[in-house]
Structures are given as structure tokens and as C-alpha cells.
CSV table of C-alpha atoms and ligand atoms in Angstrom, one decimal:
chain,number,residue,atom,x,y,z
A,1,MET,CA,41.5,32.2,-17.4
A,2,TYR,CA,40.8,35.9,-17.0
A,3,PHE,CA,42.3,36.6,-20.4
A,4,GLY,CA,40.0,33.9,-21.9
A,5,VAL,CA,37.0,35.6,-20.3
A,6,LYS,CA,38.0,38.9,-21.8
A,7,ILE,CA,38.4,37.4,-25.3
A,8,TYR,CA,35.0,35.8,-24.9
A,9,VAL,CA,33.3,39.1,-23.9
A,10,PHE,CA,35.0,40.8,-26.8
A,11,VAL,CA,33.8,38.2,-29.4
A,12,LYS,CA,30.4,38.3,-27.9
A,13,LEU,CA,30.2,42.1,-28.2
A,14,LEU,CA,31.5,41.9,-31.8
A,15,CYS,CA,28.8,39.4,-32.6
A,16,LEU,CA,26.1,41.6,-31.1
A,17,THR,CA,27.5,44.6,-33.1
A,18,LEU,CA,27.4,42.6,-36.3
A,19,GLN,CA,23.9,41.4,-35.6
A,20,GLY,CA,22.9,45.0,-35.0
A,21,ALA,CA,24.5,46.1,-38.2
A,22,ALA,CA,22.7,43.3,-40.1
A,23,ALA,CA,19.4,44.6,-38.7
A,24,VAL,CA,20.3,48.0,-39.7
A,25,PHE,CA,21.1,46.9,-43.3
A,26,GLY,CA,17.8,45.1,-43.5
A,27,GLU,CA,19.2,41.5,-43.3
A,28,LEU,CA,17.0,38.8,-42.0
A,29,PRO,CA,17.2,37.8,-38.3
A,30,SER,CA,18.2,34.2,-37.7
A,31,PRO,CA,16.0,31.3,-36.7
A,32,THR,CA,15.9,30.9,-32.9
A,33,ASN,CA,15.9,27.9,-30.5
A,34,VAL,CA,17.8,25.7,-32.9
A,35,ARG,CA,17.9,22.1,-31.5
A,36,ILE,CA,18.7,18.5,-32.5
A,37,ASN,CA,16.0,15.9,-31.9
A,38,SER,CA,17.6,12.5,-32.2
A,39,PHE,CA,15.8,9.3,-31.2
A,40,ASN,CA,17.0,5.8,-32.0
A,41,MET,CA,19.4,7.3,-34.6
A,42,GLY,CA,16.8,9.3,-36.4
A,43,LEU,CA,17.8,12.9,-36.5
A,44,VAL,CA,15.7,16.0,-37.1
A,45,LEU,CA,16.9,19.6,-36.7
A,46,GLU,CA,14.3,21.9,-35.4
A,47,TRP,CA,14.0,25.7,-34.9
A,48,ASN,CA,11.6,28.6,-34.4
A,49,ALA,CA,11.0,31.4,-36.8
A,50,PRO,CA,12.9,34.6,-36.4
A,51,GLN,CA,11.0,37.2,-34.4
A,52,ASN,CA,8.8,39.7,-36.3
A,53,HIS,CA,9.7,38.2,-39.7
A,54,THR,CA,7.3,35.5,-40.6
A,55,GLU,CA,6.2,36.4,-44.1
A,56,ASN,CA,7.7,34.8,-47.2
A,57,ILE,CA,10.6,33.3,-45.2
A,58,THR,CA,12.2,30.0,-46.2
A,59,TYR,CA,15.0,28.1,-44.5
A,60,ARG,CA,18.1,26.4,-45.6
A,61,ALA,CA,19.5,23.6,-43.4
A,62,GLU,CA,22.8,21.9,-43.8
A,63,TYR,CA,25.0,19.2,-42.1
A,64,LYS,CA,28.7,18.7,-42.0
A,65,PRO,CA,30.5,15.4,-41.5
A,66,LEU,CA,33.6,15.6,-39.3
A,67,LEU,CA,36.2,16.1,-42.1
A,68,ARG,CA,34.1,17.4,-45.0
A,69,ASP,CA,32.2,20.5,-46.0
A,70,PHE,CA,28.6,21.4,-45.3
A,71,GLU,CA,26.0,19.8,-47.5
A,72,VAL,CA,22.5,21.1,-47.9
A,73,VAL,CA,19.6,18.8,-47.1
A,74,CYS,CA,16.6,21.2,-46.8
A,75,LEU,CA,16.3,24.2,-49.2
A,76,ASN,CA,13.5,26.7,-49.6
A,77,THR,CA,11.5,24.9,-46.9
A,78,THR,CA,8.9,26.7,-45.0
A,79,ALA,CA,8.8,24.0,-42.3
A,80,HIS,CA,10.5,24.6,-39.0
A,81,SER,CA,12.4,21.3,-39.1
A,82,CYS,CA,14.6,19.3,-41.4
A,83,GLU,CA,14.9,15.5,-41.5
A,84,PHE,CA,18.6,14.4,-41.8
A,85,THR,CA,18.3,10.7,-40.9
A,86,SER,CA,18.9,9.2,-44.4
A,87,GLU,CA,22.1,11.1,-44.8
A,88,LEU,CA,23.8,10.0,-41.6
A,89,ASN,CA,25.9,7.2,-40.4
A,90,PRO,CA,25.2,5.9,-36.8
A,91,LEU,CA,28.9,6.1,-35.9
A,92,GLY,CA,29.4,9.6,-37.5
A,93,ILE,CA,30.1,12.9,-35.9
A,94,TYR,CA,28.2,15.9,-37.4
A,95,SER,CA,27.4,19.5,-37.0
A,96,PHE,CA,24.3,21.2,-38.3
A,97,ARG,CA,23.3,24.7,-39.2
A,98,VAL,CA,20.2,26.6,-40.5
A,99,ARG,CA,19.5,30.1,-41.7
A,100,ALA,CA,16.4,32.0,-42.8
A,101,GLU,CA,16.2,33.3,-46.4
A,102,ARG,CA,13.9,35.7,-48.2
A,103,GLU,CA,14.3,36.5,-51.9
A,104,ARG,CA,17.9,37.5,-52.2
A,105,SER,CA,18.7,38.1,-48.6
A,106,ALA,CA,19.6,35.6,-45.9
A,107,SER,CA,20.1,35.6,-42.1
A,108,SER,CA,23.3,34.5,-40.5
A,109,TRP,CA,23.8,30.8,-39.8
A,110,VAL,CA,22.8,29.3,-36.5
A,111,GLY,CA,24.9,26.2,-35.8
A,112,THR,CA,24.8,23.3,-33.4
A,113,LYS,CA,27.6,21.7,-31.4
A,114,GLU,CA,29.2,18.5,-32.7
A,115,PHE,CA,26.7,15.7,-32.4
A,116,ILE,CA,28.2,12.2,-31.9
A,117,MET,CA,25.5,9.9,-33.1
A,118,ASP,CA,26.0,6.8,-31.0
A,119,GLU,CA,26.7,8.8,-27.9
A,120,HIS,CA,24.1,11.5,-28.0
A,121,THR,CA,21.1,9.9,-29.7
A,122,ILE,CA,18.3,8.9,-27.2
A,123,LEU,CA,17.7,5.2,-27.1
A,124,GLY,CA,14.1,4.2,-27.0
A,125,PRO,CA,12.8,1.4,-24.7
A,126,PRO,CA,13.3,-2.3,-25.4
A,127,SER,CA,10.1,-4.3,-25.9
A,128,VAL,CA,9.3,-7.1,-23.5
A,129,THR,CA,7.0,-10.1,-23.9
A,130,LEU,CA,6.1,-12.4,-21.0
A,131,VAL,CA,5.5,-16.1,-21.2
A,132,PRO,CA,4.5,-17.8,-17.9
A,133,ASP,CA,5.6,-21.4,-17.6
A,134,GLY,CA,4.5,-22.9,-14.4
A,135,ALA,CA,5.9,-20.8,-11.6
A,136,ASP,CA,8.6,-19.5,-14.0
A,137,MET,CA,8.3,-16.4,-16.1
A,138,GLU,CA,10.1,-16.2,-19.4
A,139,LEU,CA,11.0,-12.7,-20.5
A,140,ASN,CA,11.7,-12.2,-24.2
A,141,ILE,CA,13.4,-8.9,-24.7
A,142,GLU,CA,13.7,-7.1,-28.1
A,143,ASP,CA,16.4,-4.5,-28.6
A,144,PRO,CA,15.3,-1.0,-29.4
A,145,VAL,CA,14.8,-0.6,-33.1
A,146,LEU,CA,17.2,1.9,-34.7
A,147,ARG,CA,16.2,4.0,-37.7
A,148,ILE,CA,19.6,3.2,-39.3
A,149,LYS,CA,21.4,-0.1,-38.9
A,150,THR,CA,20.5,-2.7,-36.3
A,151,PHE,CA,21.0,-2.1,-32.6
A,152,ARG,CA,23.7,-4.7,-32.2
A,153,ARG,CA,25.8,-3.4,-35.1
A,154,VAL,CA,26.1,-0.1,-33.3
A,155,TYR,CA,26.2,-1.1,-29.7
A,156,ASN,CA,27.8,-4.2,-28.2
A,157,ASN,CA,28.3,-5.6,-24.7
A,158,LEU,CA,24.7,-5.0,-23.8
A,159,THR,CA,23.2,-5.7,-20.4
A,160,PHE,CA,19.5,-5.6,-19.6
A,161,ASN,CA,18.5,-4.3,-16.2
A,162,ILE,CA,15.3,-6.2,-15.3
A,163,THR,CA,13.2,-4.8,-12.4
A,164,TYR,CA,10.2,-6.9,-11.2
A,165,TRP,CA,7.8,-6.8,-8.4
A,166,LYS,CA,4.5,-8.4,-7.2
A,167,ASP,CA,1.6,-6.4,-8.6
A,168,GLY,CA,0.8,-3.7,-6.1
A,169,GLN,CA,4.1,-4.0,-4.2
A,170,GLU,CA,6.3,-1.8,-6.3
A,171,GLU,CA,8.2,-0.6,-3.3
A,172,LYS,CA,9.5,-4.2,-2.8
A,173,ALA,CA,10.9,-4.4,-6.4
A,174,GLU,CA,13.9,-6.6,-7.1
A,175,SER,CA,16.3,-6.2,-10.0
A,176,MET,CA,18.9,-8.1,-11.9
A,177,LYS,CA,21.2,-7.7,-14.8
A,178,SER,CA,21.5,-10.0,-17.7
A,179,PRO,CA,23.2,-10.0,-21.1
A,180,LEU,CA,20.6,-12.4,-22.5
A,181,GLN,CA,17.5,-11.5,-24.5
A,182,LYS,CA,15.7,-14.5,-23.0
A,183,VAL,CA,15.6,-14.6,-19.2
A,184,VAL,CA,13.7,-17.1,-17.1
A,185,LEU,CA,12.9,-16.1,-13.5
A,186,ASN,CA,11.8,-18.6,-10.8
A,187,LEU,CA,8.9,-16.9,-9.1
A,188,GLU,CA,6.0,-17.7,-6.8
A,189,PRO,CA,3.2,-19.7,-8.4
A,190,LEU,CA,-0.2,-18.1,-9.2
A,191,THR,CA,1.1,-14.6,-8.5
A,192,ARG,CA,0.8,-11.5,-10.7
A,193,TYR,CA,4.2,-9.9,-11.4
A,194,CYS,CA,5.1,-6.7,-13.2
A,195,PHE,CA,8.3,-6.1,-15.2
A,196,GLN,CA,10.3,-3.2,-16.5
A,197,VAL,CA,13.5,-3.5,-18.5
A,198,TYR,CA,16.1,-1.1,-19.9
A,199,VAL,CA,19.3,-1.6,-21.9
A,200,LEU,CA,22.7,-0.6,-20.8
A,201,THR,CA,25.4,-0.3,-23.5
A,202,GLY,CA,29.0,-1.0,-22.9
A,203,ARG,CA,30.2,1.9,-25.0
A,204,PHE,CA,29.4,5.3,-23.4
A,205,SER,CA,27.4,3.5,-20.7
A,206,LYS,CA,24.3,4.6,-22.3
A,207,GLN,CA,20.9,3.8,-20.8
A,208,SER,CA,17.9,3.3,-22.9
A,209,GLN,CA,14.5,4.5,-21.9
A,210,PRO,CA,12.7,2.0,-19.7
A,211,SER,CA,10.1,-0.3,-21.3
A,212,ILE,CA,6.5,0.1,-20.5
A,213,VAL,CA,5.5,-1.8,-17.4
A,214,THR,CA,4.0,-5.2,-18.3
A,215,CYS,CA,2.3,-7.5,-15.9
A,216,GLU,CA,1.5,-11.2,-16.1
A,217,SER,CA,0.5,-14.0,-13.6
A,218,THR,CA,2.6,-17.1,-13.0
A,219,LYS,CA,0.8,-20.4,-13.2
A,220,ALA,CA,0.6,-23.3,-10.8
A,221,TYR,CA,3.8,-25.2,-9.9
A,222,SER,CA,4.9,-27.6,-12.7
A,223,TRP,CA,6.7,-30.7,-11.4
A,224,GLU,CA,8.2,-31.7,-14.8
A,225,LYS,CA,10.2,-28.4,-14.7
A,226,HIS,CA,12.0,-29.5,-11.5
A,227,PRO,CA,13.6,-32.9,-12.0
A,228,TRP,CA,15.4,-32.6,-8.7
A,229,LEU,CA,12.1,-32.6,-6.9
A,230,ILE,CA,11.3,-35.9,-8.6
A,231,ALA,CA,14.7,-37.2,-7.5
A,232,LEU,CA,13.9,-36.1,-4.0
A,233,GLY,CA,10.6,-37.9,-4.1
A,234,ALA,CA,12.3,-41.0,-5.4
A,235,PHE,CA,14.8,-40.8,-2.6
A,236,ALA,CA,12.1,-40.5,0.0
A,237,GLY,CA,10.3,-43.5,-1.5
A,238,MET,CA,13.5,-45.5,-1.4
A,239,ALA,CA,14.1,-44.5,2.2
A,240,VAL,CA,10.6,-45.7,3.1
A,241,THR,CA,11.1,-49.0,1.2
A,242,VAL,CA,14.4,-49.6,3.0
A,243,GLY,CA,12.7,-48.9,6.3
A,244,VAL,CA,10.0,-51.4,5.6
A,245,LEU,CA,12.5,-54.0,4.5
A,246,CYS,CA,14.5,-53.5,7.8
A,247,LEU,CA,11.3,-54.0,9.7
A,248,ILE,CA,10.5,-57.2,7.8
A,249,VAL,CA,14.0,-58.5,8.4
A,250,TRP,CA,13.7,-57.7,12.1
A,251,ARG,CA,10.4,-59.6,12.3
A,252,CYS,CA,11.9,-62.6,10.5
A,253,TYR,CA,14.8,-62.5,12.9
A,254,ARG,CA,12.4,-62.5,15.8
A,255,VAL,CA,10.6,-65.5,14.3
A,256,ALA,CA,13.9,-67.3,13.7
A,257,ARG,CA,14.8,-66.7,17.3
A,258,PHE,CA,11.5,-68.0,18.3
A,259,LEU,CA,12.0,-71.2,16.2
A,260,LYS,CA,15.3,-71.7,17.9
A,261,PRO,CA,14.5,-71.1,21.6
A,262,LYS,CA,17.3,-70.9,24.2
A,263,ALA,CA,15.8,-73.7,26.2
A,264,THR,CA,17.2,-77.0,25.2
A,265,LEU,CA,14.8,-79.3,23.4
A,266,PRO,CA,14.8,-83.0,22.9
A,267,GLU,CA,17.3,-83.9,20.2
A,268,HIS,CA,14.8,-85.0,17.6
A,269,LEU,CA,12.8,-81.8,18.0
A,270,THR,CA,15.9,-79.7,17.6
A,271,GLU,CA,16.8,-81.5,14.4
A,272,PHE,CA,13.3,-81.0,13.2
A,273,LEU,CA,13.4,-77.3,14.0
A,274,LEU,CA,16.7,-76.9,12.2
A,275,ASP,CA,15.2,-78.5,9.2
A,276,GLN,CA,12.3,-76.1,9.7
A,277,ARG,CA,14.7,-73.2,9.8
A,278,ARG,CA,16.4,-74.3,6.6
A,279,SER,CA,13.1,-74.4,4.8
A,280,PHE,CA,12.4,-71.0,6.3
A,281,LEU,CA,15.6,-69.6,4.9
A,282,ALA,CA,14.8,-71.2,1.6
A,283,MET,CA,11.4,-69.5,1.7
A,284,GLN,CA,13.2,-66.2,2.4
A,285,SER,CA,15.2,-66.6,-0.7
A,286,ARG,CA,11.8,-67.0,-2.4
A,287,THR,CA,12.8,-70.0,-4.5
A,288,GLN,CA,10.3,-72.3,-2.9
A,289,PRO,CA,7.4,-70.3,-1.6
A,290,GLU,CA,5.3,-73.4,-1.3
A,291,GLU,CA,7.3,-74.4,1.8
A,292,VAL,CA,5.3,-71.9,3.7
A,293,TYR,CA,2.4,-74.3,3.8
A,294,HIS,CA,4.7,-77.1,4.8
A,295,GLU,CA,5.7,-75.2,7.8
A,296,VAL,CA,2.1,-74.3,8.8
A,297,SER,CA,1.1,-78.0,9.0
A,298,ILE,CA,4.1,-78.9,11.1
A,299,LEU,CA,3.7,-76.0,13.6
A,300,PHE,CA,0.3,-77.6,14.4
A,301,LEU,CA,2.3,-80.2,16.3
A,302,GLY,CA,4.0,-77.8,18.6
A,303,THR,CA,2.5,-76.7,21.8
A,304,GLU,CA,3.5,-73.0,22.0
A,305,THR,CA,3.8,-72.3,18.4
A,306,ASP,CA,0.2,-71.2,17.6
A,307,ASP,CA,0.9,-67.5,18.4
A,308,GLY,CA,4.1,-67.2,16.4
A,309,ASP,CA,2.6,-69.1,13.5
A,310,ARG,CA,0.3,-66.5,12.0
A,311,PRO,CA,2.7,-63.5,11.8
A,312,LEU,CA,5.2,-65.7,10.0
A,313,VAL,CA,2.7,-66.7,7.3
A,314,ASP,CA,1.4,-63.1,7.0
A,315,LYS,CA,4.9,-61.7,6.6
A,316,THR,CA,6.0,-64.2,4.0
A,317,ASN,CA,2.9,-63.5,2.0
A,318,HIS,CA,3.9,-59.8,2.0
A,319,LEU,CA,7.3,-60.6,0.8
B,401,NAG,C1,9.5,42.7,-32.8
B,401,NAG,O1,8.4,43.6,-32.8
B,401,NAG,C2,8.1,44.1,-31.5
B,401,NAG,C3,6.9,45.0,-31.7
B,401,NAG,O2,6.0,44.5,-32.6
B,401,NAG,C4,9.3,44.8,-30.9
B,401,NAG,O3,9.0,45.3,-29.7
B,401,NAG,C5,10.5,43.9,-30.9
B,401,NAG,O4,11.6,44.7,-30.4
B,401,NAG,C6,10.8,43.4,-32.2
B,401,NAG,N1,11.8,42.4,-32.1
B,401,NAG,C7,12.8,42.3,-33.0
B,401,NAG,C8,13.9,41.3,-32.8
B,401,NAG,O5,12.9,43.0,-34.0
B,402,NAG,C1,5.6,37.8,-50.2
B,402,NAG,O1,5.6,37.3,-51.5
B,402,NAG,C2,4.5,37.8,-52.3
B,402,NAG,C3,4.6,37.2,-53.7
B,402,NAG,O2,5.4,36.1,-53.8
B,402,NAG,C4,4.5,39.3,-52.3
B,402,NAG,O3,3.4,39.8,-53.1
B,402,NAG,C5,4.5,39.9,-50.9
B,402,NAG,O4,4.7,41.3,-51.0
B,402,NAG,C6,5.7,39.3,-50.1
B,402,NAG,N1,5.6,39.8,-48.7
B,402,NAG,C7,6.7,40.3,-48.1
B,402,NAG,C8,6.5,40.8,-46.7
B,402,NAG,O5,7.8,40.4,-48.7
B,403,NAG,C1,14.9,28.2,-54.0
B,403,NAG,O1,14.5,29.5,-54.2
B,403,NAG,C2,15.3,30.2,-55.0
B,403,NAG,C3,14.8,31.7,-55.1
B,403,NAG,O2,14.1,32.0,-53.9
B,403,NAG,C4,15.3,29.6,-56.4
B,403,NAG,O3,16.1,30.3,-57.3
B,403,NAG,C5,15.7,28.1,-56.3
B,403,NAG,O4,15.6,27.5,-57.6
B,403,NAG,C6,14.9,27.4,-55.3
B,403,NAG,N1,15.4,26.1,-55.1
B,403,NAG,C7,14.7,25.0,-55.0
B,403,NAG,C8,15.4,23.7,-54.9
B,403,NAG,O5,13.5,25.1,-55.0
B,404,NAG,C1,18.4,-1.5,-12.3
B,404,NAG,O1,17.9,-0.2,-12.4
B,404,NAG,C2,17.3,0.2,-11.2
B,404,NAG,C3,16.7,1.6,-11.5
B,404,NAG,O2,17.6,2.4,-12.2
B,404,NAG,C4,18.3,0.3,-10.1
B,404,NAG,O3,17.7,0.7,-8.9
B,404,NAG,C5,18.9,-1.1,-9.9
B,404,NAG,O4,19.9,-1.0,-9.0
B,404,NAG,C6,19.5,-1.6,-11.2
B,404,NAG,N1,19.8,-3.0,-11.0
B,404,NAG,C7,21.0,-3.5,-11.2
B,404,NAG,C8,21.2,-4.9,-10.9
B,404,NAG,O5,21.9,-2.8,-11.5
B,405,NAG,C1,30.9,-4.6,-20.7
B,405,NAG,O1,30.2,-3.6,-20.0
B,405,NAG,C2,30.4,-3.7,-18.5
B,405,NAG,C3,29.6,-2.6,-17.9
B,405,NAG,O2,28.3,-2.5,-18.5
B,405,NAG,C4,31.8,-3.6,-18.2
B,405,NAG,O3,32.0,-3.7,-16.8
B,405,NAG,C5,32.6,-4.6,-18.9
B,405,NAG,O4,34.0,-4.4,-18.6
B,405,NAG,C6,32.4,-4.5,-20.4
B,405,NAG,N1,33.1,-5.6,-21.1
B,405,NAG,C7,33.7,-5.5,-22.3
B,405,NAG,C8,34.3,-6.7,-22.8
B,405,NAG,O5,33.7,-4.4,-22.9
């Protein structure tokens, strides 16, 4: 470790000496602040002019693929940047260098570290469109658009981190992850929600810039979207119907009990009432509803039947 530091110091001193010598022999000083600006796989090398030497200076900028030699892209340019995008592969590994030139003299090169395109490029935000559908919100997410190749041909195993909150309640934000570009969230009806999404790549665990915050209101509840609610309603309706039927059957039972009282009656009357009950049962099976009227006329003959008469007729009419 100590030895390494010593070597580093020695090399550094040597470089400084050489630079001093260059200055002495009238060579150009190098461009300064050389940097790579790479966004969505576009790549621009940028630098500042050397100090005190701004007149008649041009620059030469080159790139080097991993196992090949340097190739020039910008020559005799007076700009302080060079666009490399069209030369590069999104899965490539490159180094870049630039020097100042004037007539027949040139500065020493200033190089960059190796740049791994798919790892080091900055990924821009995805774009998000919101489509409210009842109380649901549909998010359609578009991948960031790369300058070279499509996003999914470079990155796979993508996940979207979706953060959303009720407008004005950002501190209560919720978030979820989804690999899908179309996500439907069940939210509260008639409420304004805001959304922000970013992409996470499987390789290098890269995170894109977050999308701009977009807000949209959900609409009123839509029943067609929730068939289980309709099923629930149907079930409730059925339960009520069954309840009513039970009530009716109970009332019929009461009437039947009334028609066959416990007290013994004269034989001919019992027979008559049995007949009556048979016709009542037949009426229940709804094959001969006209028997109802039959019954009414005969109940006139009874002494105590006036009260029980009317509900029976009412109920059968309902059936
Ligand atoms: C640039 O010029 C200024 C004076 O104009 C001088 O102080 C400075 O040392 C010079 N820098 C270089 C790198 O030559
Ligand atoms: C810049 O170039 C012009 C002609 O091309 C020349 O006249 C001028 O002297 C040069 N300036 C310097 C500082 O070399
Ligand atoms: C760049 O400039 C040099 C001289 O300064 C000239 O010989 C050469 O042709 C120029 N190259 C281009 C591509 O303009
Ligand atoms: C999504 O990103 C936010 C902000 O970086 C973070 O707080 C949240 O935990 C993430 N959600 C998930 C599900 O990872
Ligand atoms: C996909 O990425 C997630 C993390 O974002 C990781 O947990 C998972 O193992 C990856 N799956 C594949 C098949 O690469």
C-alpha cells in the first residue's frame, strides 16, 4: 500500500514536470474539466478551453472501443463538445480523449475513465398517461426512449415503482411495484390522485429519473366493473324472496291448522273440511286457482270462519 502511494506520487510528479516542460517548449495546455454527458444512451464529451490560450485553438476528440484503437470523431472543431452517439453501441465499453490543437502544435491528451454504456448512462423518466375508469385509475407507462436501440432491447426484467397519493396529501403516499406497463389501481371514487413512476432495471439495478407528477380525478363508482357486487345484490334479493316464501308458507300452515281445528266436529263437517283442505292444497300447487272462489262461498256456511277467510284469499292472490 505504502509502496503504491510512493509510485503514485512519483508518477504524479513526473507528469507535472512534463507539463511544465511542455509549457516551457511552447506546447499548448490541455482542455480542462473533461466530462461525459450521457443521457438515454446519447453521449456527448464536453470540456473547457485551456487557460490563457483561447485564440485559434481547435480540438480533436476521439473514442476507443474496448479492444480497438482510438478513432477520431471531432476534428478541427472550435466547439467545446463532441457528439459520439451515432458511433456507439448501447452495450459497449468506451474511453474518450480530447486535446487542443493550434497550427502544428497540440496539447497532451486528456482522457476519461472507461464508460460502460448500459451501466453509466443516465436513464430519463418514463412517461405516464392516466385514464380514469369509474373508481379505477388505469396507468399506461411508456419506457424511457433511448437514442440508440429500444429500451427493452438493452434492459430486461424491468419493474415500475409507482407512487401515488391523494392530491394535497403527499405525506400519505403509497407505492407499489409492477412489471406491467398497464396498471389498474382501485381507488376511491371522485377523488383527485397524483402519480409518479420510475423504472428499475434488473441488470445493474439502475433507477430511471422519476416521471413528472401527473394528477387526475377518479369518477363515480361503476357497478358494471364489479360483477361480485351484482352477485351480492342477487344473493340479497334471493334471501328476501326465500324469507317472504317462508312467511307465506307459515301463514298457509296457520290457515290449514285453522281449517282442521283440534276440537272434534260432526263427521259430515270433518269430511267436508277435508275436501276443503284437498282443494286448498290443489290451489297451493296452482293448478286450479279457480278453487279459491269455491272455498269462499262455502266458508260462508261456517260460523267462525269469517275472520280466517279473508287472509286466505289475500295470500292466495299474492301467490
Ligand atoms: C494565465 O494568465 C494569468 C495572468 O493573465 C496567470 O496568472 C496564470 O498563471 C496563467 N495561467 C496559465 C495556466 O498559464
Ligand atoms: C490566428 O490566426 C490568424 C489567421 O488565421 C492569425 O492572423 C493570428 O495571428 C492567429 N492568432 C494567434 C494568437 O496565433
Ligand atoms: C484540420 O486542420 C489541419 C490544419 O490545421 C488541416 O490540415 C486539415 O485538413 C484539417 N482537417 C479537417 C478535416 O478540416
Ligand atoms: C418506490 O420508490 C419510493 C421512493 O424511492 C420508495 O419510498 C418506495 O419504497 C418504493 N416502493 C417500492 C414498492 O419499492
Ligand atoms: C429481476 O429483478 C429483480 C430485482 O429488480 C430480482 O429480484 C429478480 O431476481 C430478477 N429476476 C431475473 C429473472 O433476473
